[in-house]
Coordinates of C-alpha atoms in Angstrom, one line a residue:
Chain A
X1 CA 22.0 6.8 3.4
X2 CA 23.2 5.5 6.7
X3 CA 21.4 6.7 9.9
X4 CA 24.6 8.4 11.0
X5 CA 24.7 10.5 7.9
X6 CA 21.1 11.5 8.6
X7 CA 22.1 12.6 12.1
X8 CA 25.0 14.6 10.9
X9 CA 22.7 16.4 8.5
X10 CA 20.3 17.2 11.3
X11 CA 23.1 18.8 13.3
X12 CA 24.6 20.6 10.4
X13 CA 21.3 22.1 9.2
X14 CA 19.8 22.4 12.7
X15 CA 16.7 20.9 11.4
X16 CA 14.8 17.7 11.6
X17 CA 12.1 18.9 9.1
X18 CA 10.6 16.6 6.5
X19 CA 8.6 18.2 3.8
X20 CA 5.7 16.2 2.5
X21 CA 5.3 16.4 -1.2
X22 CA 1.6 15.7 -1.5
X23 CA 0.8 17.6 -4.6
X24 CA -2.9 18.1 -5.4
X25 CA -3.5 19.8 -8.9
X26 CA -6.6 21.4 -7.5
X27 CA -4.5 23.2 -4.8
X28 CA -1.4 24.3 -6.6
X29 CA -1.1 27.8 -8.3
X30 CA -3.1 28.1 -11.5
X31 CA -0.2 29.4 -13.6
X32 CA 1.6 26.1 -13.2
X33 CA -1.1 24.1 -14.8
X34 CA 0.0 25.3 -18.3
X35 CA 3.4 23.7 -17.9
X36 CA 4.2 20.3 -19.2
X37 CA 4.5 18.7 -15.9
X38 CA 2.8 20.9 -13.2
X39 CA 3.4 18.4 -10.4
X40 CA 7.2 18.3 -11.0
X41 CA 7.4 22.0 -11.6
X42 CA 5.7 22.6 -8.3
X43 CA 8.0 20.2 -6.5
X44 CA 11.1 21.6 -8.0
X45 CA 10.1 25.1 -6.9
X46 CA 9.3 23.8 -3.4
X47 CA 12.6 21.9 -3.2
X48 CA 14.7 24.9 -4.6
X49 CA 13.2 27.2 -2.0
X50 CA 13.4 24.9 1.1
X51 CA 16.3 22.3 0.6
X52 CA 18.5 24.3 3.1
X53 CA 15.8 24.1 5.7
X54 CA 14.8 20.4 5.4
X55 CA 16.7 17.2 5.9
X56 CA 14.1 15.0 4.2
X57 CA 11.4 15.0 1.5
X58 CA 8.4 12.7 1.5
X59 CA 6.3 12.3 -1.6
X60 CA 3.1 10.4 -0.8
X61 CA 2.6 8.0 -3.7
X62 CA -1.2 8.3 -3.7
X63 CA -0.9 11.8 -5.0
X64 CA 1.0 10.7 -8.0
X65 CA -0.9 7.5 -8.7
X66 CA -4.1 9.5 -8.8
X67 CA -2.8 11.1 -12.0
X68 CA -1.9 7.7 -13.6
X69 CA 1.1 7.3 -15.9
X70 CA 1.9 11.0 -15.9
X71 CA 1.7 11.1 -12.1
X72 CA 4.2 8.2 -11.9
X73 CA 6.5 10.1 -14.2
X74 CA 6.3 13.2 -12.0
X75 CA 7.3 11.0 -9.0
X76 CA 10.3 9.7 -10.8
X77 CA 11.3 13.1 -12.0
X78 CA 11.0 14.4 -8.4
X79 CA 13.2 11.7 -6.8
X80 CA 15.7 12.0 -9.6
X81 CA 15.9 15.7 -9.0
X82 CA 16.3 15.2 -5.3
X83 CA 19.0 12.5 -5.7
X84 CA 20.9 14.5 -8.3
X85 CA 20.7 17.9 -6.8
X86 CA 20.6 17.1 -3.2
X87 CA 22.3 13.8 -2.4
X88 CA 22.4 14.7 1.4
X89 CA 18.7 14.8 1.6
X90 CA 17.0 11.8 3.0
X91 CA 14.1 10.7 0.8
X92 CA 11.0 8.9 1.9
X93 CA 8.5 7.1 -0.4
X94 CA 5.3 7.3 1.7
X95 CA 3.7 4.3 0.1
X96 CA 2.5 2.2 3.1
X97 CA 3.1 -1.0 1.3
X98 CA 3.2 -4.7 2.4
X99 CA 2.3 -8.0 1.0
X100 CA 3.5 -11.7 1.1
X101 CA 7.3 -12.1 0.9
X102 CA 8.1 -12.5 -2.7
X103 CA 5.7 -9.6 -3.5
X104 CA 7.2 -7.3 -0.9
X105 CA 10.5 -8.0 -2.5
X106 CA 9.1 -6.5 -5.7
X107 CA 7.9 -3.4 -3.8
X108 CA 11.3 -3.0 -2.2
X109 CA 12.9 -3.1 -5.7
X110 CA 10.4 -0.6 -6.9
X111 CA 11.3 2.0 -4.3
X112 CA 14.8 1.2 -3.3
X113 CA 16.2 0.2 -6.7
X114 CA 14.1 1.6 -9.5
X115 CA 13.1 4.9 -7.8
X116 CA 16.2 4.9 -5.5
X117 CA 14.5 6.3 -2.5
X118 CA 16.4 6.1 0.9
X119 CA 13.3 4.7 2.6
X120 CA 9.7 3.6 2.2
X121 CA 6.7 3.3 4.7
X122 CA 5.1 0.0 5.2
X123 CA 2.0 -1.4 7.0
X124 CA 2.5 -4.0 9.7
X125 CA -0.9 -5.9 9.4
X126 CA 0.6 -8.9 7.4
X127 CA 3.6 -9.4 9.9
X128 CA 7.2 -10.4 9.8
X129 CA 7.5 -12.0 6.4
X130 CA 5.8 -9.0 4.7
X131 CA 8.3 -6.6 6.2
X132 CA 11.6 -8.5 6.3
X133 CA 12.1 -8.3 2.5
X134 CA 12.4 -4.5 2.8
X135 CA 14.9 -4.9 5.7
X136 CA 17.3 -6.9 3.5
X137 CA 18.5 -3.7 1.7
X138 CA 21.6 -2.2 3.1
X139 CA 21.5 1.4 4.0
X140 CA 17.9 1.6 3.1
X141 CA 15.2 2.2 5.9
X142 CA 11.8 0.7 6.3
X143 CA 9.5 3.0 8.2
X144 CA 6.6 1.0 9.7
X145 CA 3.2 2.3 10.8
X146 CA 3.0 2.2 14.6
X147 CA 0.5 4.8 15.8
X148 CA -0.9 7.0 13.1
X149 CA -2.3 10.6 13.3
X150 CA -5.7 9.9 12.2
X151 CA -8.9 9.2 14.2
X152 CA -9.0 5.6 12.9
X153 CA -5.9 4.8 14.9
X154 CA -8.3 4.1 17.7
X155 CA -10.2 1.5 15.8
X156 CA -7.4 -1.2 16.1
X157 CA -4.0 0.4 17.0
X158 CA -4.9 1.3 20.5
X159 CA -6.8 -1.9 21.3
X160 CA -5.2 -4.2 24.0
X161 CA -3.6 -7.3 22.7
X162 CA -2.0 -9.7 25.2
X163 CA -1.9 -7.0 27.8
X164 CA -0.5 -4.2 25.6
X165 CA -1.8 -2.0 22.9
X166 CA -1.6 -3.3 19.4
X167 CA 0.8 -0.6 18.4
X168 CA 3.1 -1.5 21.3
X169 CA 2.8 -5.1 20.3
X170 CA 3.9 -4.1 16.8
X171 CA 6.9 -2.2 18.1
X172 CA 8.0 -5.0 20.5
X173 CA 7.5 -7.8 17.9
X174 CA 9.2 -5.9 15.1
X175 CA 12.3 -5.2 17.2
X176 CA 13.2 -8.9 16.9
X177 CA 13.1 -9.1 13.2
X178 CA 16.1 -9.6 11.0
X179 CA 18.0 -6.4 10.2
X180 CA 15.6 -4.6 12.6
X181 CA 18.2 -1.8 12.8
X182 CA 16.9 -0.8 9.4
X183 CA 13.5 0.0 11.0
X184 CA 12.1 3.4 11.7
X185 CA 8.4 4.0 12.9
X186 CA 5.5 6.4 12.1
X187 CA 4.0 8.0 15.2
X188 CA 1.5 10.8 14.7
X189 CA 2.2 14.1 16.4
X190 CA -1.5 14.3 17.3
X191 CA -0.6 11.5 19.8
X192 CA 2.5 13.1 21.5
X193 CA 1.4 11.9 24.9
X194 CA 2.0 8.3 23.8
X195 CA 5.6 9.1 22.9
X196 CA 7.1 8.5 26.4
X197 CA 5.8 4.9 26.4
X198 CA 6.9 4.4 22.9
X199 CA 10.5 5.5 23.7
X200 CA 10.6 2.9 26.5
X201 CA 10.1 0.2 23.8
X202 CA 12.3 1.6 21.1
X203 CA 14.7 4.2 22.6
X204 CA 17.0 4.3 19.7
X205 CA 14.9 4.1 16.5
X206 CA 14.1 7.2 14.4
X207 CA 10.5 8.2 14.3
X208 CA 8.7 9.9 11.3
X209 CA 6.1 12.2 12.8
X210 CA 3.3 13.5 10.7
X211 CA 0.4 15.6 11.9
X212 CA 2.2 18.8 13.0
X213 CA 0.3 21.7 11.5
X214 CA -2.9 21.0 9.5
X215 CA -3.7 18.1 11.7
X216 CA -3.1 19.9 15.0
X217 CA 0.0 18.3 16.5
X218 CA 2.5 20.2 18.7
X219 CA 6.1 20.3 17.8
X220 CA 7.1 21.2 21.4
X221 CA 5.3 18.2 22.9
X222 CA 6.7 15.8 20.2
X223 CA 10.2 16.8 21.1
X224 CA 9.7 16.8 24.8
X225 CA 8.5 13.2 24.7
X226 CA 10.0 11.7 21.7
X227 CA 13.5 13.1 21.2
X228 CA 16.4 10.8 22.0
X229 CA 20.3 11.3 22.1
X230 CA 20.5 11.0 18.3
X231 CA 17.5 13.4 17.9
X232 CA 15.7 10.5 16.5
X233 CA 12.8 12.5 15.0
X234 CA 11.8 13.5 11.4
X235 CA 8.8 16.0 11.8
X236 CA 6.8 16.1 8.7
X237 CA 4.7 19.0 7.4
X238 CA 3.0 18.9 4.0
X239 CA -0.1 21.1 3.6
X240 CA 1.1 23.9 5.8
X241 CA 4.2 24.4 3.8
X242 CA 3.0 23.6 0.2
X243 CA -0.1 25.6 0.1
X244 CA 1.0 28.6 2.2
X245 CA 0.1 30.7 -0.8
X246 CA -1.9 29.9 -4.0
X247 CA -0.3 32.7 -5.9
X248 CA 2.9 33.0 -7.9
X249 CA 4.8 33.6 -4.5
X250 CA 4.0 30.0 -3.4
X251 CA 7.5 28.8 -3.2
X252 CA 8.6 32.0 -1.2
X253 CA 5.6 31.5 1.1
X254 CA 6.5 27.8 1.5
X255 CA 10.0 28.9 2.5
X256 CA 8.7 31.3 5.1
X257 CA 6.6 28.5 6.7
X258 CA 9.6 26.1 6.5
X259 CA 11.8 28.8 8.2
X260 CA 9.2 29.1 11.0
X261 CA 9.4 25.3 11.8
X262 CA 13.2 25.1 11.3
X263 CA 13.9 28.1 13.6
X264 CA 11.7 26.4 16.3
X265 CA 13.7 23.2 15.7
X266 CA 17.0 25.1 15.9
X267 CA 16.0 26.6 19.2
X268 CA 15.0 23.0 20.6
X269 CA 18.3 21.6 19.4
X270 CA 20.3 24.4 20.9
X271 CA 18.7 23.9 24.3
X272 CA 19.3 20.2 24.0
X273 CA 22.9 20.3 23.0
X274 CA 23.5 23.2 25.4
X275 CA 25.3 25.0 22.6
Chain B
X1 CA -19.8 -3.8 -11.6
X2 CA -22.6 -4.8 -9.1
X3 CA -22.3 -7.7 -6.8
X4 CA -25.3 -9.3 -8.5
X5 CA -23.6 -9.1 -11.9
X6 CA -20.6 -10.9 -10.4
X7 CA -22.9 -13.6 -9.0
X8 CA -24.6 -14.0 -12.4
X9 CA -21.2 -14.4 -14.2
X10 CA -20.2 -17.1 -11.7
X11 CA -23.3 -19.0 -12.6
X12 CA -23.0 -18.5 -16.3
X13 CA -19.4 -19.5 -16.5
X14 CA -19.6 -22.1 -13.7
X15 CA -16.5 -20.7 -12.2
X16 CA -15.4 -18.4 -9.3
X17 CA -11.7 -18.5 -10.5
X18 CA -9.6 -15.3 -10.2
X19 CA -6.4 -15.3 -12.0
X20 CA -3.6 -13.3 -10.4
X21 CA -1.5 -11.4 -12.9
X22 CA 1.8 -11.2 -11.0
X23 CA 4.2 -11.1 -13.9
X24 CA 7.9 -11.5 -13.1
X25 CA 10.2 -10.9 -16.0
X26 CA 12.5 -13.6 -14.7
X27 CA 9.8 -16.2 -15.0
X28 CA 8.0 -15.5 -18.3
X29 CA 9.1 -17.3 -21.6
X30 CA 12.3 -15.8 -23.1
X31 CA 10.8 -15.2 -26.5
X32 CA 8.5 -12.5 -25.0
X33 CA 11.4 -10.5 -23.8
X34 CA 12.1 -9.3 -27.3
X35 CA 8.7 -7.6 -27.6
X36 CA 8.1 -3.9 -26.9
X37 CA 6.0 -4.6 -23.7
X38 CA 6.7 -8.2 -22.5
X39 CA 4.5 -7.9 -19.5
X40 CA 1.5 -6.8 -21.4
X41 CA 2.1 -9.4 -24.2
X42 CA 2.3 -12.0 -21.4
X43 CA -0.9 -10.8 -19.8
X44 CA -2.8 -10.5 -23.2
X45 CA -1.9 -14.1 -24.1
X46 CA -3.0 -15.3 -20.6
X47 CA -6.3 -13.4 -20.7
X48 CA -7.0 -14.6 -24.4
X49 CA -6.5 -18.2 -23.3
X50 CA -8.3 -18.2 -20.1
X51 CA -11.0 -15.6 -20.1
X52 CA -13.9 -18.1 -20.6
X53 CA -12.7 -19.9 -17.5
X54 CA -12.2 -17.1 -15.1
X55 CA -14.7 -14.5 -13.7
X56 CA -12.0 -12.1 -12.3
X57 CA -8.3 -11.0 -12.9
X58 CA -6.1 -9.5 -10.2
X59 CA -2.9 -7.7 -11.2
X60 CA -0.7 -7.2 -8.0
X61 CA 0.6 -3.7 -8.3
X62 CA 4.1 -4.6 -6.8
X63 CA 4.9 -6.5 -10.0
X64 CA 4.3 -3.5 -12.1
X65 CA 5.9 -0.8 -9.8
X66 CA 9.1 -2.9 -9.7
X67 CA 9.6 -2.1 -13.4
X68 CA 9.0 1.7 -12.9
X69 CA 7.2 3.8 -15.4
X70 CA 7.2 1.0 -18.0
X71 CA 5.6 -1.3 -15.5
X72 CA 2.8 1.3 -14.7
X73 CA 2.2 1.5 -18.4
X74 CA 1.9 -2.3 -18.7
X75 CA -0.7 -2.2 -15.8
X76 CA -2.6 0.5 -17.6
X77 CA -2.6 -1.4 -20.9
X78 CA -3.7 -4.6 -19.1
X79 CA -6.7 -3.0 -17.4
X80 CA -7.6 -1.2 -20.5
X81 CA -7.5 -4.5 -22.5
X82 CA -9.7 -6.2 -19.8
X83 CA -12.2 -3.5 -19.8
X84 CA -12.5 -3.1 -23.5
X85 CA -12.4 -6.8 -24.5
X86 CA -14.1 -8.4 -21.5
X87 CA -16.4 -5.9 -19.7
X88 CA -18.1 -8.8 -17.8
X89 CA -14.9 -9.7 -16.1
X90 CA -14.5 -8.5 -12.5
X91 CA -11.1 -6.7 -12.1
X92 CA -9.2 -6.3 -8.9
X93 CA -6.2 -4.1 -8.4
X94 CA -4.2 -5.9 -5.6
X95 CA -2.7 -2.9 -4.0
X96 CA -3.3 -3.2 -0.3
X97 CA -3.5 0.5 0.0
X98 CA -4.6 2.7 3.0
X99 CA -3.8 6.1 4.3
X100 CA -5.4 9.1 6.1
X101 CA -8.7 10.2 4.6
X102 CA -7.8 12.8 2.0
X103 CA -4.9 10.5 0.8
X104 CA -7.1 7.4 0.6
X105 CA -9.4 9.5 -1.6
X106 CA -6.5 10.0 -4.0
X107 CA -5.8 6.1 -4.1
X108 CA -9.4 5.5 -4.8
X109 CA -9.3 7.9 -7.7
X110 CA -6.2 6.2 -9.0
X111 CA -7.7 2.7 -9.1
X112 CA -11.5 3.3 -9.5
X113 CA -11.3 6.4 -11.9
X114 CA -7.9 6.6 -13.6
X115 CA -7.3 2.9 -14.0
X116 CA -11.1 1.9 -13.9
X117 CA -10.7 -1.3 -11.8
X118 CA -13.9 -2.7 -10.3
X119 CA -12.2 -3.2 -7.0
X120 CA -9.0 -2.5 -4.9
X121 CA -7.5 -4.4 -2.0
X122 CA -6.8 -2.3 1.3
X123 CA -5.1 -2.7 4.5
X124 CA -7.1 -2.2 7.8
X125 CA -4.4 -1.0 10.2
X126 CA -5.3 2.7 9.9
X127 CA -9.0 2.1 10.6
X128 CA -12.3 3.6 9.5
X129 CA -11.3 6.9 8.0
X130 CA -8.6 5.2 5.9
X131 CA -11.2 2.9 4.3
X132 CA -14.4 4.8 4.1
X133 CA -13.1 7.0 1.3
X134 CA -12.9 3.9 -0.9
X135 CA -16.4 2.8 0.1
X136 CA -17.9 6.1 -1.2
X137 CA -17.6 4.8 -4.8
X138 CA -20.9 3.3 -6.2
X139 CA -20.6 -0.2 -7.8
X140 CA -16.9 -0.3 -6.8
X141 CA -15.7 -2.8 -4.3
X142 CA -13.1 -2.4 -1.5
X143 CA -11.5 -5.7 -0.5
X144 CA -10.0 -5.5 3.0
X145 CA -7.3 -7.7 4.4
X146 CA -8.7 -9.9 7.2
X147 CA -6.8 -13.1 7.6
X148 CA -3.9 -13.4 5.0
X149 CA -2.4 -16.6 3.6
X150 CA 1.2 -16.0 4.9
X151 CA 2.9 -17.1 8.0
X152 CA 3.2 -13.4 9.3
X153 CA -0.7 -13.6 9.7
X154 CA 0.1 -15.1 13.1
X155 CA 2.2 -12.1 14.3
X156 CA -0.8 -9.8 14.9
X157 CA -4.0 -11.0 13.0
X158 CA -4.7 -13.9 15.2
X159 CA -3.8 -12.2 18.5
X160 CA -6.7 -11.7 20.9
X161 CA -8.2 -8.1 21.2
X162 CA -10.9 -7.6 23.5
X163 CA -11.9 -11.3 23.6
X164 CA -11.6 -12.0 19.9
X165 CA -8.8 -12.4 17.3
X166 CA -7.8 -9.2 15.7
X167 CA -9.0 -10.3 12.2
X168 CA -12.5 -10.9 13.7
X169 CA -12.4 -7.5 15.4
X170 CA -11.5 -6.1 11.9
X171 CA -14.5 -7.9 10.4
X172 CA -16.9 -6.9 13.2
X173 CA -15.8 -3.3 13.3
X174 CA -15.8 -2.7 9.4
X175 CA -19.3 -4.1 9.1
X176 CA -20.6 -1.0 10.8
X177 CA -18.8 1.5 8.5
X178 CA -20.7 3.7 6.0
X179 CA -21.4 1.9 2.7
X180 CA -20.1 -1.3 4.3
X181 CA -22.0 -3.2 1.6
X182 CA -19.2 -2.4 -0.8
X183 CA -16.8 -4.3 1.4
X184 CA -15.3 -7.7 0.5
X185 CA -12.5 -9.5 2.5
X186 CA -9.3 -11.2 1.8
X187 CA -9.1 -14.7 3.7
X188 CA -6.1 -17.0 2.8
X189 CA -6.9 -20.6 1.6
X190 CA -4.2 -21.9 3.9
X191 CA -6.4 -20.9 6.7
X192 CA -9.7 -22.7 5.5
X193 CA -10.5 -24.0 9.0
X194 CA -11.1 -20.3 10.2
X195 CA -13.7 -20.0 7.5
X196 CA -16.7 -21.3 9.5
X197 CA -16.1 -18.6 12.2
X198 CA -15.5 -15.9 9.7
X199 CA -19.0 -16.8 8.0
X200 CA -20.7 -16.3 11.4
X201 CA -19.6 -12.6 11.4
X202 CA -19.9 -11.8 7.7
X203 CA -22.3 -14.3 6.2
X204 CA -23.1 -12.3 3.0
X205 CA -19.8 -10.8 2.0
X206 CA -17.6 -11.9 -0.9
X207 CA -14.2 -13.3 0.0
X208 CA -11.2 -13.1 -2.1
X209 CA -9.2 -16.3 -1.4
X210 CA -5.5 -16.4 -2.4
X211 CA -3.2 -19.4 -1.4
X212 CA -4.7 -22.3 -3.4
X213 CA -2.0 -24.0 -5.4
X214 CA 1.6 -22.7 -4.9
X215 CA 0.8 -21.7 -1.3
X216 CA -0.8 -25.1 -0.4
X217 CA -4.4 -24.2 0.3
X218 CA -7.3 -26.7 -0.5
X219 CA -10.1 -25.6 -2.8
X220 CA -12.5 -28.2 -1.4
X221 CA -12.0 -27.0 2.1
X222 CA -12.3 -23.4 1.3
X223 CA -15.7 -24.2 -0.4
X224 CA -17.0 -26.4 2.4
X225 CA -16.4 -23.7 5.0
X226 CA -16.6 -20.6 3.0
X227 CA -19.3 -20.8 0.3
X228 CA -22.6 -19.0 1.0
X229 CA -25.9 -18.8 -0.9
X230 CA -24.5 -16.3 -3.4
X231 CA -21.3 -18.4 -3.7
X232 CA -19.5 -15.5 -2.1
X233 CA -16.0 -16.7 -3.1
X234 CA -13.4 -15.6 -5.5
X235 CA -10.5 -18.2 -5.5
X236 CA -7.3 -16.7 -6.8
X237 CA -4.5 -18.6 -8.5
X238 CA -1.4 -16.8 -9.8
X239 CA 1.8 -18.9 -10.3
X240 CA 0.2 -22.2 -10.7
X241 CA -1.5 -20.9 -13.8
X242 CA 0.9 -18.2 -15.1
X243 CA 4.1 -20.3 -15.1
X244 CA 2.7 -23.8 -15.8
X245 CA 5.1 -23.7 -18.8
X246 CA 8.2 -21.6 -19.6
X247 CA 8.1 -22.4 -23.2
X248 CA 6.1 -21.0 -26.2
X249 CA 3.2 -23.0 -25.2
X250 CA 2.8 -21.0 -21.9
X251 CA -0.8 -19.8 -22.6
X252 CA -1.9 -23.2 -23.6
X253 CA -0.4 -24.7 -20.5
X254 CA -2.0 -21.8 -18.4
X255 CA -5.4 -22.7 -19.9
X256 CA -5.0 -26.3 -18.9
X257 CA -4.4 -25.4 -15.3
X258 CA -7.3 -22.9 -15.4
X259 CA -9.5 -25.7 -16.8
X260 CA -8.5 -28.1 -14.0
X261 CA -9.6 -25.5 -11.4
X262 CA -12.6 -24.5 -13.3
X263 CA -13.8 -28.0 -13.7
X264 CA -13.3 -28.7 -10.0
X265 CA -15.4 -25.4 -9.3
X266 CA -18.1 -26.6 -11.8
X267 CA -18.4 -29.9 -10.0
X268 CA -18.7 -28.0 -6.6
X269 CA -21.3 -25.7 -8.0
X270 CA -23.4 -28.4 -9.5
X271 CA -23.4 -30.3 -6.2
X272 CA -24.5 -27.1 -4.4
X273 CA -27.3 -26.0 -6.8
X274 CA -28.4 -29.6 -7.1
X275 CA -28.5 -29.1 -10.9

């Protein structure tokens, strides 16, 4: 999917909501556990109930790998379902991969070709030649960790390197890489006050913003400091939507939570576009 | 596996060789492609031919994920074969994972419980709460990226943070984390001259050292600067062993290459222990 197509979808749906499909078998409604593939059944119900409210879905690979081969199969079925039923939805494999060049190419093939995701998250620690193999894929997007939503972000990401914080160094350096127009960045909603500075370095890039909801980030603040002319934001919510109810009404409850976020987004978008 | 058990195996086998099982279907002998599971058949033949020469095997997950569900199945069969046939072999899932706390716990379950690896590689960028969930597992080992073998290591890892290079900051900081005794570190053989400094910070930790062979690192130099009283090194070779021959004699050719490395290691060990 091109970036322009994603922007068009945001305006059409009046939403920049991404729903994180982080499915924990200990947290989903008990009645689903009797089905052949509880993870896929759960995802399918969530997608069916919310696809008109979200522009992106983001399965985190950890939650699938934890269930071994069966989990990987559920991931495969989920992305196939999304691609077949909702080709206008932007899909993100939240995998945080990164390795030496020829190995990163294998990861890129795994997520862009075999599973056919639109994008994948990567870690920056190994530098340019660990990320550029992902950037080679046309109309695919590589979403690099910049400033994450967790407490551990303060261990290294905010330390000063050659006069700027490491996460800014990561932004500045990666801007110069080949096919950098295929880069997006992860910035946690819990660190919204950093977004003004971030926008000075990467005014045009899309940001994937986790941490609204369960982790305590504010949607209003993220938009105030992080939105650009193309909107440039995908706000992720996972637990707050997925586990809104543990009963048979889980999908309906998820829809209500997604509607709350989407209506807040619509209001922000209307203010911004003056419509 | 405990660290002491690994050290005992090194002395028993007179080897600290780790064989990287990075299986690329484009590079393996053509006759294997007709089998039901070419990746597993290749791994099984390599393991059968070299298990007396190596103390560790390290499949890199990228090479399995690239083949989707079938690849994950090959990974599962490979680790099961290693655990059943060679319980004294130390196994490493080279996955370079890392995520926020509850998600890292899912990755730890995937590799330590579902697949039953002895260890997994992780990336440090997200900090303490992204790594500690791995460290909670008793007799399991978490191998954190410190200074990698690729060119991109110079983008961020060697930049100065609060007076020391980032990779040293990573070593110093991680030493203080809970259950840090379960930490090992990745240091590339192409950067052997950095090992003296690294040993000043982490004198006792095991190091996983890729980059000997295809990437150009020197075994002698790595041992000179990196070996400690417990040996403290696992030297990885992947392509140099796996693809020594493209013919039906590939396993025999792999054995010859592994013997070359093991005999060099034996000579170094004999000099060190004075035996």
